[in-house]
Short mmCIF file of C-alpha atoms in Angstrom, two decimals:
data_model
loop_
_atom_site.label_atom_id
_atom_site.label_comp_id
_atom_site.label_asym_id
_atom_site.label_seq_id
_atom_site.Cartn_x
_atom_site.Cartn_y
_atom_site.Cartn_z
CA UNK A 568 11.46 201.71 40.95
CA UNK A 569 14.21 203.49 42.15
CA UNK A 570 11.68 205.91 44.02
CA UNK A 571 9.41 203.26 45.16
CA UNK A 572 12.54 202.06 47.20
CA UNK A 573 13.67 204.84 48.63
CA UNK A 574 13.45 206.03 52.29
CA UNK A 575 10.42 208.05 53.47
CA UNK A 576 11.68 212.00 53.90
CA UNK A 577 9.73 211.21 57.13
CA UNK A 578 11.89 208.52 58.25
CA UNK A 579 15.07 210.10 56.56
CA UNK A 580 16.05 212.10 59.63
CA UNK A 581 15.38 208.76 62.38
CA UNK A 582 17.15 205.92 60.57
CA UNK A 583 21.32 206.76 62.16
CA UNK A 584 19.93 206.82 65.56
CA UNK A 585 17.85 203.86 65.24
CA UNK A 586 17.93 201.81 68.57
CA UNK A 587 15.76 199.27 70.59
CA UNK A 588 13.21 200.38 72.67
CA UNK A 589 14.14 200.48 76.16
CA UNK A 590 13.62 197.52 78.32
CA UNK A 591 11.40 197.17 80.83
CA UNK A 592 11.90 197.87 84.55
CA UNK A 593 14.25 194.94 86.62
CA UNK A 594 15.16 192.82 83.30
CA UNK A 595 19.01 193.98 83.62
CA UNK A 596 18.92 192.18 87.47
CA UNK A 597 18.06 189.06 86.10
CA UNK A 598 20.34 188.93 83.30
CA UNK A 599 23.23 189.42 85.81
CA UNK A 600 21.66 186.23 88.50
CA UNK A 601 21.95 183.72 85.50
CA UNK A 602 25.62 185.18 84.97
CA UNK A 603 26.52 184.26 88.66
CA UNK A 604 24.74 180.87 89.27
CA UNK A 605 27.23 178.51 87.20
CA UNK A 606 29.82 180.07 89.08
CA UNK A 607 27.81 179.54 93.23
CA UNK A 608 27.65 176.63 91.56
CA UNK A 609 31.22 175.77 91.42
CA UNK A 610 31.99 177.52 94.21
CA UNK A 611 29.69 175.24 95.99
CA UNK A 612 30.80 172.26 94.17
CA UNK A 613 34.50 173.19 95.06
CA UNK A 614 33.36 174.05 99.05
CA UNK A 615 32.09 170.25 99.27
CA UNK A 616 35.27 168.63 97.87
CA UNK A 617 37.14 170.21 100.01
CA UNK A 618 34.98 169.04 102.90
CA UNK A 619 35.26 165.78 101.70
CA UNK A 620 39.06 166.11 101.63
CA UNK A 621 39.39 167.61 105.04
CA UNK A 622 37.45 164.95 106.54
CA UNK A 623 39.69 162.32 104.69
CA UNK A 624 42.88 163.81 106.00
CA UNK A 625 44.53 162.26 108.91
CA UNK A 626 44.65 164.10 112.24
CA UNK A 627 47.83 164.65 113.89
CA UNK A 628 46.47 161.65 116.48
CA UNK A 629 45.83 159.37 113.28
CA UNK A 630 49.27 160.18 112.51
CA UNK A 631 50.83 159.44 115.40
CA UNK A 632 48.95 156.27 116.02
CA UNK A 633 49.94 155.13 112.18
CA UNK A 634 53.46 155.93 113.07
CA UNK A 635 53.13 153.87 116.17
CA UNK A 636 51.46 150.76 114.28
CA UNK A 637 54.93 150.91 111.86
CA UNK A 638 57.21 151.31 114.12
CA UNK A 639 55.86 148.09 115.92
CA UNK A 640 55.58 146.41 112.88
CA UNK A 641 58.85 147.01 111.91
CA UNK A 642 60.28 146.16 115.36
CA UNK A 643 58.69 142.74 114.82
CA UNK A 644 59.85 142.17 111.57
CA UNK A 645 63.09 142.94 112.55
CA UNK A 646 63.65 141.07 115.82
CA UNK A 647 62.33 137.60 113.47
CA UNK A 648 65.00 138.68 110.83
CA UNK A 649 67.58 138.79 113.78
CA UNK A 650 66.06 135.49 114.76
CA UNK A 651 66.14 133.58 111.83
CA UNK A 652 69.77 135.14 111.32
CA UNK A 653 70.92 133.66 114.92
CA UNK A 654 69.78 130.57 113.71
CA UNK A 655 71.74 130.23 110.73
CA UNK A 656 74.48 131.46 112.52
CA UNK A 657 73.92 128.28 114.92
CA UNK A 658 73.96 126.48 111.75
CA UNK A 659 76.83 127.62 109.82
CA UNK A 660 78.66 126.84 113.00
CA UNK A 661 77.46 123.63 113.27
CA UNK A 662 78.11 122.71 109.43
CA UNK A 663 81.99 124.58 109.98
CA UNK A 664 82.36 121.91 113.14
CA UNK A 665 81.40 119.21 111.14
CA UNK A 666 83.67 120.25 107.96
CA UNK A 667 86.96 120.25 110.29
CA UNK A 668 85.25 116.87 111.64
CA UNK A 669 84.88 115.47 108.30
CA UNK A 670 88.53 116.99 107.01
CA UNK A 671 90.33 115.51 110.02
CA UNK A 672 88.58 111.90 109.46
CA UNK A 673 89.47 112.26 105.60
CA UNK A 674 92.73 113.13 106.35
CA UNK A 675 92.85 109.55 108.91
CA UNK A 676 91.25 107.93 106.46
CA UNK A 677 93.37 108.84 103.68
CA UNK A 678 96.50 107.73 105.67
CA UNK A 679 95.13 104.37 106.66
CA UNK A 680 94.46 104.41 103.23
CA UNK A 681 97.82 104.92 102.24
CA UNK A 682 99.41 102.76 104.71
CA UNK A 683 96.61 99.60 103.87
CA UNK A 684 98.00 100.37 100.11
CA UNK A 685 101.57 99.85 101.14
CA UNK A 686 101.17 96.71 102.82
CA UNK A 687 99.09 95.44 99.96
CA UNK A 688 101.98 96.14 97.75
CA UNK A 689 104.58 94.47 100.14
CA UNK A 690 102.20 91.87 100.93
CA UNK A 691 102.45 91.26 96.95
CA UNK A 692 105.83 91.27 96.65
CA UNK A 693 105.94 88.39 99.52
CA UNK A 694 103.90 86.25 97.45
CA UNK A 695 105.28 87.00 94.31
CA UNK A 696 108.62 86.25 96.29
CA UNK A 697 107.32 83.02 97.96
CA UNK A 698 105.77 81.81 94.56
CA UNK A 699 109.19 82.22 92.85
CA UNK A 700 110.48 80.29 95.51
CA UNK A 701 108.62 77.79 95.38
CA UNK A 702 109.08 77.89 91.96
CA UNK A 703 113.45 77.96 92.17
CA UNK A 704 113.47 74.04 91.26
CA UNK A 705 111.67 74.21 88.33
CA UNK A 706 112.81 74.44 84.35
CA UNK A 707 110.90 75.60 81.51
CA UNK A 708 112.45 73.64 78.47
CA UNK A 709 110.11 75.45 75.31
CA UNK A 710 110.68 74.10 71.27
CA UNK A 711 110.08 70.86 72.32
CA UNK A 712 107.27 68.92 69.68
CA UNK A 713 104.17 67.63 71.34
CA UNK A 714 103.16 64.21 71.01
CA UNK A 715 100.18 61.54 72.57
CA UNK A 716 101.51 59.35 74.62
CA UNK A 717 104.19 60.97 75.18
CA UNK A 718 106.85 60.72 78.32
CA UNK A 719 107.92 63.99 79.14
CA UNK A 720 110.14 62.57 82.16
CA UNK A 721 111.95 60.67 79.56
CA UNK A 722 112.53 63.56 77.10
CA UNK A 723 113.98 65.92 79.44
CA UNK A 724 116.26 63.40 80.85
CA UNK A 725 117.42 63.22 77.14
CA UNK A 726 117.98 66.37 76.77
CA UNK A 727 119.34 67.11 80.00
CA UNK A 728 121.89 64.54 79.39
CA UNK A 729 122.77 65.69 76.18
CA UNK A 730 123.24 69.29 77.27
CA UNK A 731 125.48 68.16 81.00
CA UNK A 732 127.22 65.55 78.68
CA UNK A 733 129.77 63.93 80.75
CA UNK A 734 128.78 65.13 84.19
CA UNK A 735 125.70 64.13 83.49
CA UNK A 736 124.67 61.86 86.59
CA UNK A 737 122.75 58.62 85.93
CA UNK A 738 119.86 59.89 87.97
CA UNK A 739 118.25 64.05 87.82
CA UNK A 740 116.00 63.08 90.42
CA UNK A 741 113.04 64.67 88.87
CA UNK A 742 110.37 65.08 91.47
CA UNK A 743 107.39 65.93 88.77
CA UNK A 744 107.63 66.42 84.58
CA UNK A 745 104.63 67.53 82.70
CA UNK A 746 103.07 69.84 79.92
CA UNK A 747 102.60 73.93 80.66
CA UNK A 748 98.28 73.33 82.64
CA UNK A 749 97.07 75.07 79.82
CA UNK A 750 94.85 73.77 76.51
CA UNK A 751 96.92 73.25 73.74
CA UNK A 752 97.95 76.26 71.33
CA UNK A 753 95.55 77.60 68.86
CA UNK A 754 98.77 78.47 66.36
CA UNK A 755 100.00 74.45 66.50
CA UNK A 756 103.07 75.66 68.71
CA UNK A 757 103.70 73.27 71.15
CA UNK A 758 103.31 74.15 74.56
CA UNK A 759 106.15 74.60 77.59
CA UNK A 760 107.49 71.18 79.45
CA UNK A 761 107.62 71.92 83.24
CA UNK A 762 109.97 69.67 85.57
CA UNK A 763 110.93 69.82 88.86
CA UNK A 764 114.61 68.27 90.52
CA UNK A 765 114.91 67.41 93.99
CA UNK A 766 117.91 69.59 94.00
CA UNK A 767 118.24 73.10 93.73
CA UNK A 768 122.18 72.53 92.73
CA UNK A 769 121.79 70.35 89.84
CA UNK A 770 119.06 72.31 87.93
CA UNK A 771 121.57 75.76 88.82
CA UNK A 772 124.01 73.52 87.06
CA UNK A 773 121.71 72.75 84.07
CA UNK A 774 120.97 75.75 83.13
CA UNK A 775 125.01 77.13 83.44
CA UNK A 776 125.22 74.74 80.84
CA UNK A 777 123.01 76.00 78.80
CA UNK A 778 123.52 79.15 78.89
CA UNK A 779 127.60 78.04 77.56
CA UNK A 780 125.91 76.69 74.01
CA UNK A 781 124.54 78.86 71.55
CA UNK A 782 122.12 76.98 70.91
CA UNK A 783 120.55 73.71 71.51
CA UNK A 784 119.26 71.41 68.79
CA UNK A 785 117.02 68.20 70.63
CA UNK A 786 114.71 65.92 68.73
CA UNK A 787 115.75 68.06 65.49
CA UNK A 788 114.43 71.64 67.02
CA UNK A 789 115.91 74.07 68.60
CA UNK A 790 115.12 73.86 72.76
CA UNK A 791 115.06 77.01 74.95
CA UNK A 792 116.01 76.38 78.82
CA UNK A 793 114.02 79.16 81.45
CA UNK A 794 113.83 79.69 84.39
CA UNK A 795 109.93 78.93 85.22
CA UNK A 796 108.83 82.50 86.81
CA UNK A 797 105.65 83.28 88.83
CA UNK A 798 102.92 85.79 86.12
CA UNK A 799 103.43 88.70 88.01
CA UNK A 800 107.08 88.10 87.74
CA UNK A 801 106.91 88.09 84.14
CA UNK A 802 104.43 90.60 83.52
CA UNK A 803 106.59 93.29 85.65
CA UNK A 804 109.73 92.25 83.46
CA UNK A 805 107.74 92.47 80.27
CA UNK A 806 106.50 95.76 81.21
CA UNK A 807 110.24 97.02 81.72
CA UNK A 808 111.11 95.86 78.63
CA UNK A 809 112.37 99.42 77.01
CA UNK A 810 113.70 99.50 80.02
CA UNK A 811 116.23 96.50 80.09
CA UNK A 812 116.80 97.60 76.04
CA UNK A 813 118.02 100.88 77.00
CA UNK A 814 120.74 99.21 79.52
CA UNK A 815 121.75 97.06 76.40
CA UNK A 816 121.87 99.59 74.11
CA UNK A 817 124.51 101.36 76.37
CA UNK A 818 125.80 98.66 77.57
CA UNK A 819 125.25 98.91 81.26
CA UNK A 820 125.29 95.05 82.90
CA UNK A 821 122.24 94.46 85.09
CA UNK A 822 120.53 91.65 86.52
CA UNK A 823 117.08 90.77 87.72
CA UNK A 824 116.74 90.41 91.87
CA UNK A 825 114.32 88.35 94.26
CA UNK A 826 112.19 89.65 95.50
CA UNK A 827 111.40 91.03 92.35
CA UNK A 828 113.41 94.11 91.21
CA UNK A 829 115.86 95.77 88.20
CA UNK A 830 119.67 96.28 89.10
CA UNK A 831 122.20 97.67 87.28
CA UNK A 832 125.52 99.07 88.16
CA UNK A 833 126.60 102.30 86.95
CA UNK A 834 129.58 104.62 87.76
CA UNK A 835 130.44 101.35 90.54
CA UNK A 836 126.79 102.26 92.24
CA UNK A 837 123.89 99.77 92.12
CA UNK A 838 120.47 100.95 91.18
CA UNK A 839 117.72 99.43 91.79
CA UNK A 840 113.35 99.37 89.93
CA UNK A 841 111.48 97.60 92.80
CA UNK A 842 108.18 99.99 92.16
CA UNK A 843 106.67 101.82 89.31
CA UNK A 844 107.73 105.16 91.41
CA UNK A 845 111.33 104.51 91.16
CA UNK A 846 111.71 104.31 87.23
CA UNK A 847 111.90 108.21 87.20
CA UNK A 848 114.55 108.26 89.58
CA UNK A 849 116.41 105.20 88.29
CA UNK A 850 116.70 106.98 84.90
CA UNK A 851 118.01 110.03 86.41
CA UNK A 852 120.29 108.81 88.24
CA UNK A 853 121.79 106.43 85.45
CA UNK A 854 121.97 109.37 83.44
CA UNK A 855 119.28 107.65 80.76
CA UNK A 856 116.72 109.75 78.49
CA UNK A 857 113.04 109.77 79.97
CA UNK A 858 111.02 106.50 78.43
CA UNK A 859 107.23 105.73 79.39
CA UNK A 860 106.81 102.90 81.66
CA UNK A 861 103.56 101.82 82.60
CA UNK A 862 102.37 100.99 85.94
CA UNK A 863 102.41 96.76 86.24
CA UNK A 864 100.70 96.69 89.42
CA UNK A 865 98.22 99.44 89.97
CA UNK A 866 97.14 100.49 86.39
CA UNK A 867 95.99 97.38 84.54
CA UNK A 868 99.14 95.23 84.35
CA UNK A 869 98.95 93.18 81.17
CA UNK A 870 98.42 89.71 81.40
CA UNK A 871 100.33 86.89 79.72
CA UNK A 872 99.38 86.19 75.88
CA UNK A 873 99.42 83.40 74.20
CA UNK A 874 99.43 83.80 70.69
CA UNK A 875 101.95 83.44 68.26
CA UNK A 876 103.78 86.69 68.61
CA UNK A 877 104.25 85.97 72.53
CA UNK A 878 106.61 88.50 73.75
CA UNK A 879 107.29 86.06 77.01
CA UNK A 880 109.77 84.40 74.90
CA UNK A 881 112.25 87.54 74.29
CA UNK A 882 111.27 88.22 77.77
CA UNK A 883 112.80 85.34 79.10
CA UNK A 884 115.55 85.50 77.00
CA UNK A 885 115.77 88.29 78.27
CA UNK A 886 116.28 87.43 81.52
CA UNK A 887 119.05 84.62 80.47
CA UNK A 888 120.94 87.77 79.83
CA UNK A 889 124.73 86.88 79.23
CA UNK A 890 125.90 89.75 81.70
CA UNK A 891 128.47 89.58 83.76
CA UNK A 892 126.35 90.36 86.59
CA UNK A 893 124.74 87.31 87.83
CA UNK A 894 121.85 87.52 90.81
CA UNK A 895 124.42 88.17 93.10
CA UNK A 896 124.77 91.52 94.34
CA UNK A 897 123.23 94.17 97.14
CA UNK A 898 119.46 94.27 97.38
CA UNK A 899 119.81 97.92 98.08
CA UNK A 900 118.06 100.47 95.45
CA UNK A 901 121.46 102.76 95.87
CA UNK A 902 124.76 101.72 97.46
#
């Protein structure tokens, strides 16, 4: 087998130098063209990009006329910015001229304000003055039972006698005598008898009288005598309340003026509560601790109750004060 395979002795001497027969004539030309025609190709491919590019680019002219268009462009934007600032300029001058406008007429108006508010208050104090006056011949007799048919002329005669005694004159002269104009209490107390005298000496001299007994015992209970005070008279004493304890407590006389205000002498000085505004200074100066006081006229002043725990009653008690100091004295707030 072995020899059956093996190379021809003819062929022995040929097979290392074996090679391909040579080509024909002009073959190794063409082999080179398709070598070069991808890249003419590209080359050509490249050539018209760039054509297409330098035809896209912008001549110096094109630039210059671009340039032009921006500038113009900007120009006109800018001139309508400077515009529409120059307006609001125009504007925020306008609204400034109208602010000091509106500052000065707030200021007027809150002085007229301020001046209306004063006069309201003294025009208050008038009429809480005149309604006291008119008010000066009155007496509030309270603990007195209520009846039907009852005379109320007759009972306070009674008891007026009984409390003058001896100087009591056969005629008081009583101009009116009735019930407090109210509905009748809820808590079965009975309400306030009203009278007025003719004269302003004998009813001064009633209640100087009274205010010599302890107490007074008429129709077997125990009568109060008042002076009959306008609401806002009461309301501004009940309000000052702590007040008028605090000048008990140290003992400091006082006395209640017309038109309406506080006095008390200390260190031989009167002092004087006409407005809310001078409790601060009346404290300080009278050498008193700092107590709240509410406002009676401007914030909410309470009104007058009527139930069974009135405080009007130790109010005016409270304003039959046994002090030395009487309603004479200087209407000054500091002497």
């Amino acid at each position: 087998m072995d020899e059956f395979l093996a190379t021809p002795h003819c062929l022995a001497g040929t097979r290392g130098s074996d090679k391909m027969a040579p080509g024909l004539p002009g073959s190794s030309s063409r082999a080179s063209s398709a070598q070069e025609s991808p890249r003419r190709d590209a080359l050509t491919q490249m050539s018209l990009e760039l054509a297409a590019i330098s035809a896209n680019m912008l001549t110096r002219q094109d630039k210059k006329e671009l340039v032009a268009d921006l500038r113009s462009a900007i120009r006109e934007e800018v001139a309508a910015v400077r515009q529409d600032l120059t307006a609001l300029e125009h504007r925020v001058d306008e609204l400034e001229v109208q602010r000091l406008q509106a500052e000065q007429q707030q200021r007027a108006t809150d002085l007229a304000t301020s001046r209306q508010g004063n006069l309201l208050l003294e025009l208050r104090r008038q009429v809480e003055d005149l309604e006291n006056r008119g008010r000066r011949n009155n007496i509030r007799v309270r603990g007195l039972p209520e009846s039907e048919g009852e005379s109320p002329r007759e009972i306070l005669e009674g008891l007026f006698t009984q409390v003058l005694g001896e100087e009591a004159p056969p005629d008081f002269g009583l101009e009116r005598a009735h019930r407090a104009l109210r509905p009748p209490r809820r808590d079965g107390l009975p309400r306030d008898l009203v009278c007025c005298f003719q004269s302003f000496q004998l009813k001064e001299t009633i209640m100087r009288a009274a205010r010599t007994q302890r107490t007074i015992t008429y129709m077997d209970s125990r009568v109060s005598l008042y002076h009959d005070l306008s609401p806002l008279t009461l309301d501004a004493r009940r309000v000052l309340k702590p007040l008028t304890g605090l000048l008990q407590q140290k003992r400091i006389p006082y006395k209640w003026g017309f038109p309406f205000s506080l006095q008390a002498r200390v260190n031989n000085r009167w002092l004087a509560v006409r407005w809310p505004n001078d409790v601060p200074r009346f404290l300080r100066a009278a050498g008193l601790p700092e107590i709240p006081v509410p406002n009676w006229i401007l914030e909410n002043p309470p009104t007058r109750p009527t139930g069974p725990t009135v405080p009007a009653e130790n109010l005016m008690e409270d304003t039959q004060q046994r002090s030395p100091i009487r309603r004479e004295g200087p209407s000054a707030s500091e002497e």
